[in-house]
mmCIF file of C-alpha atoms and ligand atoms in Angstrom:
data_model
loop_
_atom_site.group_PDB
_atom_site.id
_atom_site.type_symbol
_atom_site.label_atom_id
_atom_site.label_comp_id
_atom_site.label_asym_id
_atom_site.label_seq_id
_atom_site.Cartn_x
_atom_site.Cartn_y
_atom_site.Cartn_z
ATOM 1 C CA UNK E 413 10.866 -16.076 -1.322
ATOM 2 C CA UNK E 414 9.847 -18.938 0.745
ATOM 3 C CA UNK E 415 8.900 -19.782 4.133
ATOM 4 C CA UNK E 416 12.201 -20.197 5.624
ATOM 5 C CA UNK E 417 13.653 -16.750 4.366
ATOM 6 C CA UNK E 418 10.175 -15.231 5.826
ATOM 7 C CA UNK E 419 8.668 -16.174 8.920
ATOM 8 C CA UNK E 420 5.869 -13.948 8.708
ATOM 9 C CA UNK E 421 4.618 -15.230 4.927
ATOM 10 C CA UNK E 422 2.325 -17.339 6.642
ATOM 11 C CA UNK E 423 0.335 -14.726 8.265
ATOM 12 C CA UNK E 424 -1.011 -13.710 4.953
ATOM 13 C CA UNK E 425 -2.831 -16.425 3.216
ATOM 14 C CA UNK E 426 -2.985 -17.057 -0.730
ATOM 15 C CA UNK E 427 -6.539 -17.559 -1.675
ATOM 16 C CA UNK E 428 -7.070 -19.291 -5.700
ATOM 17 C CA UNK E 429 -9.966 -17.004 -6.685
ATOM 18 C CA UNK E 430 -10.407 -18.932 -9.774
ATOM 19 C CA UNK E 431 -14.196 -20.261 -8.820
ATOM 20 C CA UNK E 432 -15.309 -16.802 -8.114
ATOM 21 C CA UNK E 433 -15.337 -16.723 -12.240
ATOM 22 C CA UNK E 434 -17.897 -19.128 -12.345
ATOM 23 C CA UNK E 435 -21.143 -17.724 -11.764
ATOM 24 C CA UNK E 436 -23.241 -20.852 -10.142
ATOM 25 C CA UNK E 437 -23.658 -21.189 -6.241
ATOM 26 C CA UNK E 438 -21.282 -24.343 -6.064
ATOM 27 C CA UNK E 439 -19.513 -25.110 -3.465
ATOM 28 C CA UNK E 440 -15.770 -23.670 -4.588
ATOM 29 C CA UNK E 441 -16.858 -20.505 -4.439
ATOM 30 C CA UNK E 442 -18.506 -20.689 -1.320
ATOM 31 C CA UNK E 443 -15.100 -22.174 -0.049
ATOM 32 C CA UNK E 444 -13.062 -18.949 -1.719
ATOM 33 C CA UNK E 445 -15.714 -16.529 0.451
ATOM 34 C CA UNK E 446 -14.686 -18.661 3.194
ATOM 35 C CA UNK E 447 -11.644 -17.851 2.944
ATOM 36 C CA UNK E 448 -11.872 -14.044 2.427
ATOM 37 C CA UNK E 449 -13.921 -13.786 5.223
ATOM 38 C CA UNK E 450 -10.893 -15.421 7.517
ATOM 39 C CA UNK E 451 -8.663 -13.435 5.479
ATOM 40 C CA UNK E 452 -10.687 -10.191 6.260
ATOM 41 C CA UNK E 453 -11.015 -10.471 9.504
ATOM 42 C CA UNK E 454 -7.497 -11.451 10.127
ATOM 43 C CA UNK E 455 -4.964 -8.605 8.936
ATOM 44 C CA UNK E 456 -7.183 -7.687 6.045
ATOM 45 C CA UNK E 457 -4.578 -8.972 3.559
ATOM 46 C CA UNK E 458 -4.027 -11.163 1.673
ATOM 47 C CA UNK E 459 -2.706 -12.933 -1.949
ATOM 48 C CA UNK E 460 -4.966 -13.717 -4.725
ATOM 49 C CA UNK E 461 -3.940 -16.047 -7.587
ATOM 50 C CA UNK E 462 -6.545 -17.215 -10.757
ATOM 51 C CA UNK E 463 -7.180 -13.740 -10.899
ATOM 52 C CA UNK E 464 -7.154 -13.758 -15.010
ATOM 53 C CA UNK E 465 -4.135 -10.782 -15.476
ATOM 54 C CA UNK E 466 -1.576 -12.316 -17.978
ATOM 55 C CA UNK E 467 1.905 -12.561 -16.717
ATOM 56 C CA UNK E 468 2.975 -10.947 -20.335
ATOM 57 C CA UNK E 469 1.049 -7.640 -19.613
ATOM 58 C CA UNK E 470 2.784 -7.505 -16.428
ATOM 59 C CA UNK E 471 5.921 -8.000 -17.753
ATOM 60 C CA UNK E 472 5.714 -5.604 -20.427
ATOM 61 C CA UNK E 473 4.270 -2.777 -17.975
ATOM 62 C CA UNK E 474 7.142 -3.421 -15.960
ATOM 63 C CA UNK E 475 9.507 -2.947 -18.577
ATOM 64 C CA UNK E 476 7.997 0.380 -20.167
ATOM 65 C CA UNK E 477 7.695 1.685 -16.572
ATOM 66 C CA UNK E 478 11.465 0.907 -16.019
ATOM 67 C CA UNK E 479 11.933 3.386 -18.978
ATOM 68 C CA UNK E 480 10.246 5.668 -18.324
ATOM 69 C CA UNK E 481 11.425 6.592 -14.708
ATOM 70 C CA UNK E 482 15.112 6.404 -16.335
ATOM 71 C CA UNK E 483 13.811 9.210 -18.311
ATOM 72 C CA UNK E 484 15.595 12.966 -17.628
ATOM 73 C CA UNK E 485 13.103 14.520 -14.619
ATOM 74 C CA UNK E 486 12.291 17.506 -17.684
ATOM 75 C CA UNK E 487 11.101 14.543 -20.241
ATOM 76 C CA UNK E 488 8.595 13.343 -17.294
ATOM 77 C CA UNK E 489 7.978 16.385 -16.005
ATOM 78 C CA UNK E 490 6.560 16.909 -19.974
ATOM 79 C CA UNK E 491 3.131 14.964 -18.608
ATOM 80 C CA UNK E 492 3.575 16.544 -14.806
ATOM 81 C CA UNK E 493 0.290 16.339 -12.407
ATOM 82 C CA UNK E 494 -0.180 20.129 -13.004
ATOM 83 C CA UNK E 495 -1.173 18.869 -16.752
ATOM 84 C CA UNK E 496 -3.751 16.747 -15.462
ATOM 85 C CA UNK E 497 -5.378 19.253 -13.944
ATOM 86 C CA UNK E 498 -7.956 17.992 -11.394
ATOM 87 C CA UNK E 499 -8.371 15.107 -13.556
ATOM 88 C CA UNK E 500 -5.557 14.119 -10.972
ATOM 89 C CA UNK E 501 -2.909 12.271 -13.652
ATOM 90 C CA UNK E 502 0.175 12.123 -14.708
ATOM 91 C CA UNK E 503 3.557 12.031 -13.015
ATOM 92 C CA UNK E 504 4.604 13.166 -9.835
ATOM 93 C CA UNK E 505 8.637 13.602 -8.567
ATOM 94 C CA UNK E 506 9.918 11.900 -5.458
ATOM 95 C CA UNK E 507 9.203 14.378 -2.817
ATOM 96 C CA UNK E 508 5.492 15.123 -4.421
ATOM 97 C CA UNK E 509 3.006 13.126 -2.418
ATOM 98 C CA UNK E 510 2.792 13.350 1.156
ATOM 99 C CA UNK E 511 1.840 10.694 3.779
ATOM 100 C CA UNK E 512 0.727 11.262 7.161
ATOM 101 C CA UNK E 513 2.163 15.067 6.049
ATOM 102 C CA UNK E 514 5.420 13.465 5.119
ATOM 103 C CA UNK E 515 6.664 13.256 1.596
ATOM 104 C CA UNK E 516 7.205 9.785 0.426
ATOM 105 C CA UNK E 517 10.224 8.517 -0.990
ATOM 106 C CA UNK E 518 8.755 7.547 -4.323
ATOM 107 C CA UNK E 519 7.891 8.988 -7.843
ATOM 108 C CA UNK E 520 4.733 8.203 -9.641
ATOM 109 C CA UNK E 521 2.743 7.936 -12.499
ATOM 110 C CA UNK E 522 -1.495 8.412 -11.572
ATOM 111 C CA UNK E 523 -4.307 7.300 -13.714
ATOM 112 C CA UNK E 524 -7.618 6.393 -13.551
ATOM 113 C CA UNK E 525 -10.704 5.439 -15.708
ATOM 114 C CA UNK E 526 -9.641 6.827 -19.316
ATOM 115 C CA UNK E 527 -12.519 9.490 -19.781
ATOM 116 C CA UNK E 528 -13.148 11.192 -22.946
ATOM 117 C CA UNK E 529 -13.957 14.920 -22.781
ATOM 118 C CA UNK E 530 -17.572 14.733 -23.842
ATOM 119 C CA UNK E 531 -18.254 12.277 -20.978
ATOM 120 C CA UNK E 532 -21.096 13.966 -18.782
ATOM 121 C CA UNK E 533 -18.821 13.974 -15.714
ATOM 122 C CA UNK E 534 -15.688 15.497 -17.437
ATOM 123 C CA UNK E 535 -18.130 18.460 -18.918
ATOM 124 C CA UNK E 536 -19.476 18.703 -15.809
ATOM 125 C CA UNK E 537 -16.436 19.255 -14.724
ATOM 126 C CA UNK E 538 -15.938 16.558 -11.837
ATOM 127 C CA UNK E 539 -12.737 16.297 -9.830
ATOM 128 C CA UNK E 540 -10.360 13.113 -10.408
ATOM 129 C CA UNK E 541 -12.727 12.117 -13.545
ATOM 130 C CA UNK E 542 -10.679 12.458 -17.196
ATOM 131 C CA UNK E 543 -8.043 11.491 -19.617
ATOM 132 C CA UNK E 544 -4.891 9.919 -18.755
ATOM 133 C CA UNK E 545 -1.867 11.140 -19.506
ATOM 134 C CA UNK E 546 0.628 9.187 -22.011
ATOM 135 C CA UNK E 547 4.044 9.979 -22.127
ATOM 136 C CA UNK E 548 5.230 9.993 -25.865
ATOM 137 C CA UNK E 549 8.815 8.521 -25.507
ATOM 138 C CA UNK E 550 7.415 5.045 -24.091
ATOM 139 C CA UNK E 551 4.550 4.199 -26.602
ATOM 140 C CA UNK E 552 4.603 0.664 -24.950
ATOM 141 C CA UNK E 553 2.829 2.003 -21.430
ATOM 142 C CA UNK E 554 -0.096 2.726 -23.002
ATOM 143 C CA UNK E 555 -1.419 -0.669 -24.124
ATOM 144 C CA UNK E 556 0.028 -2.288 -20.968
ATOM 145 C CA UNK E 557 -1.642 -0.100 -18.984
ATOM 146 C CA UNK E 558 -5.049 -0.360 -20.654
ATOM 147 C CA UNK E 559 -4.381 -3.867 -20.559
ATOM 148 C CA UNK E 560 -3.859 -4.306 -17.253
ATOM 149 C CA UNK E 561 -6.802 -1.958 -15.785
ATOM 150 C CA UNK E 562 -8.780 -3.636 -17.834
ATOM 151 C CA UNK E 563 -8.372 -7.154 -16.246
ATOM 152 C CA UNK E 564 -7.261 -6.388 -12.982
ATOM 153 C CA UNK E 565 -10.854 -4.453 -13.012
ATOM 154 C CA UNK E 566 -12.668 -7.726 -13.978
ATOM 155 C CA UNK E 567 -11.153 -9.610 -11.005
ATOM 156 C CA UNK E 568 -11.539 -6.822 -9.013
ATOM 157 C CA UNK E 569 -15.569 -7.113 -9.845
ATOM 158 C CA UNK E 570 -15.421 -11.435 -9.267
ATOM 159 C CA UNK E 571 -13.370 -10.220 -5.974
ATOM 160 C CA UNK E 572 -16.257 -7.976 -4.580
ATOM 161 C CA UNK E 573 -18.480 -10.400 -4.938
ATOM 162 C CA UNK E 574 -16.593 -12.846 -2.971
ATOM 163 C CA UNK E 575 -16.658 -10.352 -0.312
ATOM 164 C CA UNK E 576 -20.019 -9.913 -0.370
ATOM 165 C CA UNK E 577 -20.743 -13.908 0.125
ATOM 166 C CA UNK E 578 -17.919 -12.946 2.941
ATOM 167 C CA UNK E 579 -20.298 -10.784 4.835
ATOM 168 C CA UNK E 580 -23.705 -12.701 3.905
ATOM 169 C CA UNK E 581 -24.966 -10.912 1.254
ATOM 170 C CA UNK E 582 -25.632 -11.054 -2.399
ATOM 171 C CA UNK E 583 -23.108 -11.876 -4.602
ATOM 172 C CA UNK E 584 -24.325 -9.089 -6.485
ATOM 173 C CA UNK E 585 -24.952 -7.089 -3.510
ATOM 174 C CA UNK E 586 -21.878 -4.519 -4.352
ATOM 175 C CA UNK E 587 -22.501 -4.599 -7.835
ATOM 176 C CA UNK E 588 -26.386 -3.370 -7.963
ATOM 177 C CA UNK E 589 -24.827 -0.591 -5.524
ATOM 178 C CA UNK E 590 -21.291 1.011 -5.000
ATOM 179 C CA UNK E 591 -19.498 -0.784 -8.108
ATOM 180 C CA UNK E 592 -21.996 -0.503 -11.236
ATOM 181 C CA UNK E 593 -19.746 2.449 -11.823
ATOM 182 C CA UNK E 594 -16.706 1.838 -9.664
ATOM 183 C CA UNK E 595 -14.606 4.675 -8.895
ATOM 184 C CA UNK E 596 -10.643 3.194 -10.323
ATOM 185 C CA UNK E 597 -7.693 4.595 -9.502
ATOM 186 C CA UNK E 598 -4.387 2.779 -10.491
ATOM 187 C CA UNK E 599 -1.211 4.157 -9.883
ATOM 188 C CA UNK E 600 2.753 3.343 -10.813
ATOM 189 C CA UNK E 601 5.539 3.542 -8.488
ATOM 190 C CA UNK E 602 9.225 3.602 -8.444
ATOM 191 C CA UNK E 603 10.758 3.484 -4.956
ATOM 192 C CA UNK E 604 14.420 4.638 -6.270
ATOM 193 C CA UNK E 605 17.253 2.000 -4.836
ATOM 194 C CA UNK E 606 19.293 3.468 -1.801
ATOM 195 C CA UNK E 607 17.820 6.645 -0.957
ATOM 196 C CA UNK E 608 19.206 8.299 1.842
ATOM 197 C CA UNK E 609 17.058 8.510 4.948
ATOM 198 C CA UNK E 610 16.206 11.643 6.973
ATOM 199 C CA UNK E 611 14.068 12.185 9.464
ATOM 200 C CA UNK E 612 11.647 14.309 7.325
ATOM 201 C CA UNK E 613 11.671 10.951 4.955
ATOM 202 C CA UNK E 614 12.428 7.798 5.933
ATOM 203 C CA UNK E 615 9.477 5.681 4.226
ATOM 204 C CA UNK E 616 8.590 4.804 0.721
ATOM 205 C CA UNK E 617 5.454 5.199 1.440
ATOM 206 C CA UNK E 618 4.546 5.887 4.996
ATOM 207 C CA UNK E 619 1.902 4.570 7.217
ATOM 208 C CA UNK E 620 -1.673 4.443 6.186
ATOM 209 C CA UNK E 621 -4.980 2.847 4.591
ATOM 210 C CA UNK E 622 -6.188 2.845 1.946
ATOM 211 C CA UNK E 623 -9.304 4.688 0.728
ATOM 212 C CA UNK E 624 -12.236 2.722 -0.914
ATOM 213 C CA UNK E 625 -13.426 -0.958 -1.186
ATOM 214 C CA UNK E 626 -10.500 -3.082 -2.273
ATOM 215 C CA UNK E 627 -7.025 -2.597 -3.500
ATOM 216 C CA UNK E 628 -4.831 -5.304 -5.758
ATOM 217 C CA UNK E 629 -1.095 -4.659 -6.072
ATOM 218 C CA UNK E 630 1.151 -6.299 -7.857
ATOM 219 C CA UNK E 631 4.653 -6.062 -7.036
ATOM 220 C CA UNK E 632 8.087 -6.855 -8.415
ATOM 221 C CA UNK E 633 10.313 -8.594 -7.106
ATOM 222 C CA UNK E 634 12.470 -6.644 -4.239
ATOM 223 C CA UNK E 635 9.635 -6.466 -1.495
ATOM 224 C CA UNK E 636 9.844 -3.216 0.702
ATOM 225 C CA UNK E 637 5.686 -3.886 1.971
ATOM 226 C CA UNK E 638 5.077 -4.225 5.330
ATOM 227 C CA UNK E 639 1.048 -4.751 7.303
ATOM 228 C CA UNK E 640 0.017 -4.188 10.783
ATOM 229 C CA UNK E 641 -0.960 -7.122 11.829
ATOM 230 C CA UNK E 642 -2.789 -7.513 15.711
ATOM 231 C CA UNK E 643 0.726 -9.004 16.523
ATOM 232 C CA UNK E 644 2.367 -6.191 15.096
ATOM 233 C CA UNK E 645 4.533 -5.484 11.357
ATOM 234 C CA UNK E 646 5.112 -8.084 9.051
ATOM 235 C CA UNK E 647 6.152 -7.982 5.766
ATOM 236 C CA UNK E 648 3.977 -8.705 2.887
ATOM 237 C CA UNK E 649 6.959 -9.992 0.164
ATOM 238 C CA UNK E 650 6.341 -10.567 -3.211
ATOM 239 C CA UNK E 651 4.599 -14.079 -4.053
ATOM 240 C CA UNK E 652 4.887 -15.154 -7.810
ATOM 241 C CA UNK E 653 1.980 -14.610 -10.019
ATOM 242 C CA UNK E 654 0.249 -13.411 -6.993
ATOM 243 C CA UNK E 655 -1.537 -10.163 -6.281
ATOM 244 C CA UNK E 656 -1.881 -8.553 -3.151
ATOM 245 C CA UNK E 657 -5.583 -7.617 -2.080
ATOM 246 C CA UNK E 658 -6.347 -5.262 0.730
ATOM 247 C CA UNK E 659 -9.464 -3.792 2.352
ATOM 248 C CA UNK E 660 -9.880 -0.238 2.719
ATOM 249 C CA UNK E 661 -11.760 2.406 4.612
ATOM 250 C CA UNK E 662 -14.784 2.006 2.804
ATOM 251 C CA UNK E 663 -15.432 -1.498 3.365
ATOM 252 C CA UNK E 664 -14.182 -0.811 7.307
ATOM 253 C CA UNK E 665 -17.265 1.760 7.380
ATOM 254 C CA UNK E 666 -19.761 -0.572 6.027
ATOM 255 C CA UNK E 667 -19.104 -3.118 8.175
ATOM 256 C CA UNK E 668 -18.737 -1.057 11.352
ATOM 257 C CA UNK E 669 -15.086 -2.334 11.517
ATOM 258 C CA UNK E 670 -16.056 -6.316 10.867
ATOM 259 C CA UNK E 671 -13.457 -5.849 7.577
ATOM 260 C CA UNK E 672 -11.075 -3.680 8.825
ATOM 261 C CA UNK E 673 -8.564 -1.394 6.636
ATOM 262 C CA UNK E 674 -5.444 -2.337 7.947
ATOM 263 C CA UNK E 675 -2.410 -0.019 7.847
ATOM 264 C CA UNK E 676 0.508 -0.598 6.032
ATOM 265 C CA UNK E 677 3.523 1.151 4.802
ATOM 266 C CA UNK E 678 6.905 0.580 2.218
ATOM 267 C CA UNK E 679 10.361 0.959 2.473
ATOM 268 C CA UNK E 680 12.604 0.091 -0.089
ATOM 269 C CA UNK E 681 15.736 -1.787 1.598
ATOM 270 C CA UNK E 682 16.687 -3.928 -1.555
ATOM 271 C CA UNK E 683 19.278 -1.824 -2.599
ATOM 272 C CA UNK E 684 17.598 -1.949 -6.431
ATOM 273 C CA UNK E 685 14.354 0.050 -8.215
ATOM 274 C CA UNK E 686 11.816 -1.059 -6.670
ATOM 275 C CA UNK E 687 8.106 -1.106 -8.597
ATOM 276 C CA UNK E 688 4.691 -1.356 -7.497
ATOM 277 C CA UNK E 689 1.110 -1.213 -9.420
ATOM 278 C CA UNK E 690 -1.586 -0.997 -7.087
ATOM 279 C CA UNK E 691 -4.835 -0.234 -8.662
ATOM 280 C CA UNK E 692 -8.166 1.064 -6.836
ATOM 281 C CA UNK E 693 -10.963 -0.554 -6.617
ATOM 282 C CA UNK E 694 -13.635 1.808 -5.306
ATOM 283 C CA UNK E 695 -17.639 2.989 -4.917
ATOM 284 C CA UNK E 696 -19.080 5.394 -6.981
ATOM 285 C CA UNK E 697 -17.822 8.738 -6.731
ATOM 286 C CA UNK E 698 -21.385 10.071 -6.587
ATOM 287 C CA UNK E 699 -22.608 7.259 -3.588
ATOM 288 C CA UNK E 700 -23.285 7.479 0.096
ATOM 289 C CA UNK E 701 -22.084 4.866 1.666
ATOM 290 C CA UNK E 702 -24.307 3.409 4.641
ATOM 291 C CA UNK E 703 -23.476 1.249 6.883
ATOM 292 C CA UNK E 704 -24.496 -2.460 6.445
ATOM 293 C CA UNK E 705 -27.703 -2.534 9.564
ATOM 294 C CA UNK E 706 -26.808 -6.199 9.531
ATOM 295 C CA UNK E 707 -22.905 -4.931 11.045
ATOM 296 C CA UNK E 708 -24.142 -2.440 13.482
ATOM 297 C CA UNK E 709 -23.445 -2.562 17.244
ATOM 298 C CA UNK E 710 -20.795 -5.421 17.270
ATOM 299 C CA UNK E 711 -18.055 -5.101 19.220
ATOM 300 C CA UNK E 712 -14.951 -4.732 17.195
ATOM 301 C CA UNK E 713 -15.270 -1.205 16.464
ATOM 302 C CA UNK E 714 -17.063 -0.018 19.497
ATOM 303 C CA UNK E 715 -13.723 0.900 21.478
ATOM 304 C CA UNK E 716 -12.319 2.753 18.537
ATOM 305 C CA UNK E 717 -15.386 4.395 18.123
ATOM 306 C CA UNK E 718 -14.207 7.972 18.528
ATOM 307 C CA UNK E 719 -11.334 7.289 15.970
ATOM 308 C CA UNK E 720 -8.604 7.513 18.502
ATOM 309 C CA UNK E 721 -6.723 3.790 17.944
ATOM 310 C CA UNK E 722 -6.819 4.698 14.185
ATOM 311 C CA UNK E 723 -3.505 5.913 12.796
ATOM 312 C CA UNK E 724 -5.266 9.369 10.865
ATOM 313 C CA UNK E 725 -7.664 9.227 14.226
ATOM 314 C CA UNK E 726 -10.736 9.676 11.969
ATOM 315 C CA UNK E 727 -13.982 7.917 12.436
ATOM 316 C CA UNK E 728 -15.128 6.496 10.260
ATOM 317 C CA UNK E 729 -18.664 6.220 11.193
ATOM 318 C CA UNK E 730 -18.945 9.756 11.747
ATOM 319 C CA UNK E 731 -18.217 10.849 7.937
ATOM 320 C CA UNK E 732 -21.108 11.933 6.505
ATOM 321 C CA UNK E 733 -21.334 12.370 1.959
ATOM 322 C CA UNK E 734 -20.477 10.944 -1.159
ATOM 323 C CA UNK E 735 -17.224 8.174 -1.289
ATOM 324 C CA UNK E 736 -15.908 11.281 -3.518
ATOM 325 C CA UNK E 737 -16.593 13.774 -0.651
ATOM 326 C CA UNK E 738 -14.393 11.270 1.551
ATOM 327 C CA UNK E 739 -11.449 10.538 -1.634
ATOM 328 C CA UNK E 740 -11.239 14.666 -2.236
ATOM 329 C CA UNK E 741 -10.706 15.357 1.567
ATOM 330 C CA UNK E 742 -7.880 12.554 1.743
ATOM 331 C CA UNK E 743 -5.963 13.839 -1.588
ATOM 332 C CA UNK E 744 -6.205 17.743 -0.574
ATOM 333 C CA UNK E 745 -3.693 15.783 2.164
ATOM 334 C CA UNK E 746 -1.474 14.117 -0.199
ATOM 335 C CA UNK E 747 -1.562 16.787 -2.675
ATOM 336 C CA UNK E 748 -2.617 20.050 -1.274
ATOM 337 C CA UNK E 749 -2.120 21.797 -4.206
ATOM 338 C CA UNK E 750 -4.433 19.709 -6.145
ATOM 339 C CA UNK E 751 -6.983 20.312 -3.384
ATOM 340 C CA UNK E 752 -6.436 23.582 -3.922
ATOM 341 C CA UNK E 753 -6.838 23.675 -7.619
ATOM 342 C CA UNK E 754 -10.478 21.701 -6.996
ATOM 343 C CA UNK E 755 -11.553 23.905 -4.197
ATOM 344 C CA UNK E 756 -11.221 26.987 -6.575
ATOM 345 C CA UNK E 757 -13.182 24.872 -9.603
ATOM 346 C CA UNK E 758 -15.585 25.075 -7.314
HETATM 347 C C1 LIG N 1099 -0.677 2.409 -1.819
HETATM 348 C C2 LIG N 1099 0.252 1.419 -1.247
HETATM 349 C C3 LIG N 1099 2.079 -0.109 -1.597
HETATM 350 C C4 LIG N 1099 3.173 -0.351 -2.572
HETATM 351 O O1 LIG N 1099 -0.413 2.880 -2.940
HETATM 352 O O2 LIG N 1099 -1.689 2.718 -1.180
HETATM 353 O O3 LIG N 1099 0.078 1.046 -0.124
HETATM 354 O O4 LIG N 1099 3.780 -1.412 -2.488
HETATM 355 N N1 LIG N 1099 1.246 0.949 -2.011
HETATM 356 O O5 LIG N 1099 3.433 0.520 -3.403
HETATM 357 NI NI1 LIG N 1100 -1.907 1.573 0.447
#
């Protein structure tokens, strides 16, 4: 899509992230923090390309996803959420995850770090740590997926460290704190083609932010995102080769709202399947995350400081535990009855 079909693409800026591969001080990466930072205190959003995923891997997780939605609801249902247990993987129906108490218009397919069952947090029993879930008709998913975490993870790391030149810290800054262990989450959607609308749902996925430190999306071709900018919706279409980054609470709270996690929601209007694969970058399960002293007491956040212009109307200074605390009170919302299932490991 170009500029002329989409007024709005300009508000989000592409940013090469190539140099933030190198690991010298020059002056290209110093230009790519640059460049965040405008980004991030802008809308929040924005494109990354050089980010080192292969085009192949995307294309082949596209096409094994593709099959495996077209699968009969009982063959998916064969590696169902209630499998995962509070691992929290596996596939969800259209219907299953609720946003904003709403339920989405979109199935899924949830993974995270691929944990064997002798790691120390799986026998300790740990919410949303464990094994993925592989369906066995598509044996394809399973390399593309590893694949793709795998890289997308890397840039995710080179990404966090542009952010941290962004605020004036160490490049390392995130990774000697939140990230030596990062919390992922990745996740793959299929907004089905001409749903009908109610009232009850109306959105692929309705308004909200996103949890941790950073997201990266990619996207295929039939657009359906859409970011609240300061002068209001626009749409964030697909850019070729492109991934879409985007700040979330986590990095908000840090910087007493200097990064902000900007809302954003999808609906599916292209008449086709859409698909989406955004993966989550995010701290430790185990950290506390205190705010940068260096952000305190600027203005940005201070009239919002009671949670009221945010669109959950939480605060997020307020929060007090672990990033995991914070992750397990926002999924008992989107999936109560996983919520429940932790609250009675307890
Ligand atoms: C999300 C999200 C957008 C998309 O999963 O948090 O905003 O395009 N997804 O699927
Ligand atoms: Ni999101």
């Amino acid at each position: 899509m170009d500029d002329q079909n989409n007024p709005d693409y300009g508000h989000l800026p592409v940013i090469n992230m190539a140099p933030l591969f190198s690991s010298d001080g020059s002056a290209a990466r110093k230009d790519v923090a640059r460049q965040i930072e405008k980004a991030c205190r802008a809308s929040g959003f924005f494109y990354v390309t050089g980010h080192g995923v292969p085009t192949s891997v995307l294309t082949a997780m596209d096409q094994a996803s593709r099959q495996f939605f077209s699968l009969a609801e009982e063959q998916k249902m064969e590696v169902s959420m209630s499998r995962g247990g509070i691992a929290w993987r596996g596939f969800f129906p259209v219907g299953g995850e609720l946003t904003s108490g709403r339920p989405d218009i979109k199935e899924g397919l949830y993974f995270g770090s691929d944990l064997a069952d002798d790691h120390p947090r799986v026998t300790a029993a740990w919410p949303l740590h464990g094994a993925n879930l592989w369906p066995r008709q598509i044996p394809g998913l399973r390399p593309a997926v590893d694949t793709y975490m795998a890289t997308t993870v890397k840039a995710a790391h080179r990404l966090i460290e542009g952010i941290a030149m962004a605020l004036g810290l160490e490049a390392d800054y995130f990774d000697n704190t939140y990230t030596a262990e990062p919390t992922v989450l990745f996740r793959i959607f299929h907004y089905p083609a001409n749903h009908p609308l109610t009232e009850e749902q109306s959105w692929g996925v309705g308004e909200h932010t996103d949890y941790g430190l950073l997201t990266l999306l990619a996207q295929d071709a039939n657009g359906g995102l859409q970011v609240k900018t300061p002068n209001g919706w626009i749409d964030a279409p697909p850019v070729e080769g492109a991934l879409v980054c985007n700040i979330g609470d986590m990095l908000d709270r840090l910087t007493g709202g200097w990064f902000r996690s900007t809302p954003h929601r999808v609906r599916n209007t292209a008449g086709k399947d859409r698909l989406s694969f955004p993966l989550f970058f995010d701290p430790d399960f185990a950290a506390e995350i205190c705010p940068l002293p260096e952000y305190s007491g600027h203005s940005n956040r201070q009239k919002e400081a009671d949670g009221s212009g945010r669109w959950d109307h939480a605060d997020l200074q307020a929060f007090e535990g672990t990033y995991g605390d914070y992750l397990l009170g926002k999924v008992s919302k989107v999936f109560p009855e996983l919520g429940d299932k932790v609250l009675q490991a307890d």
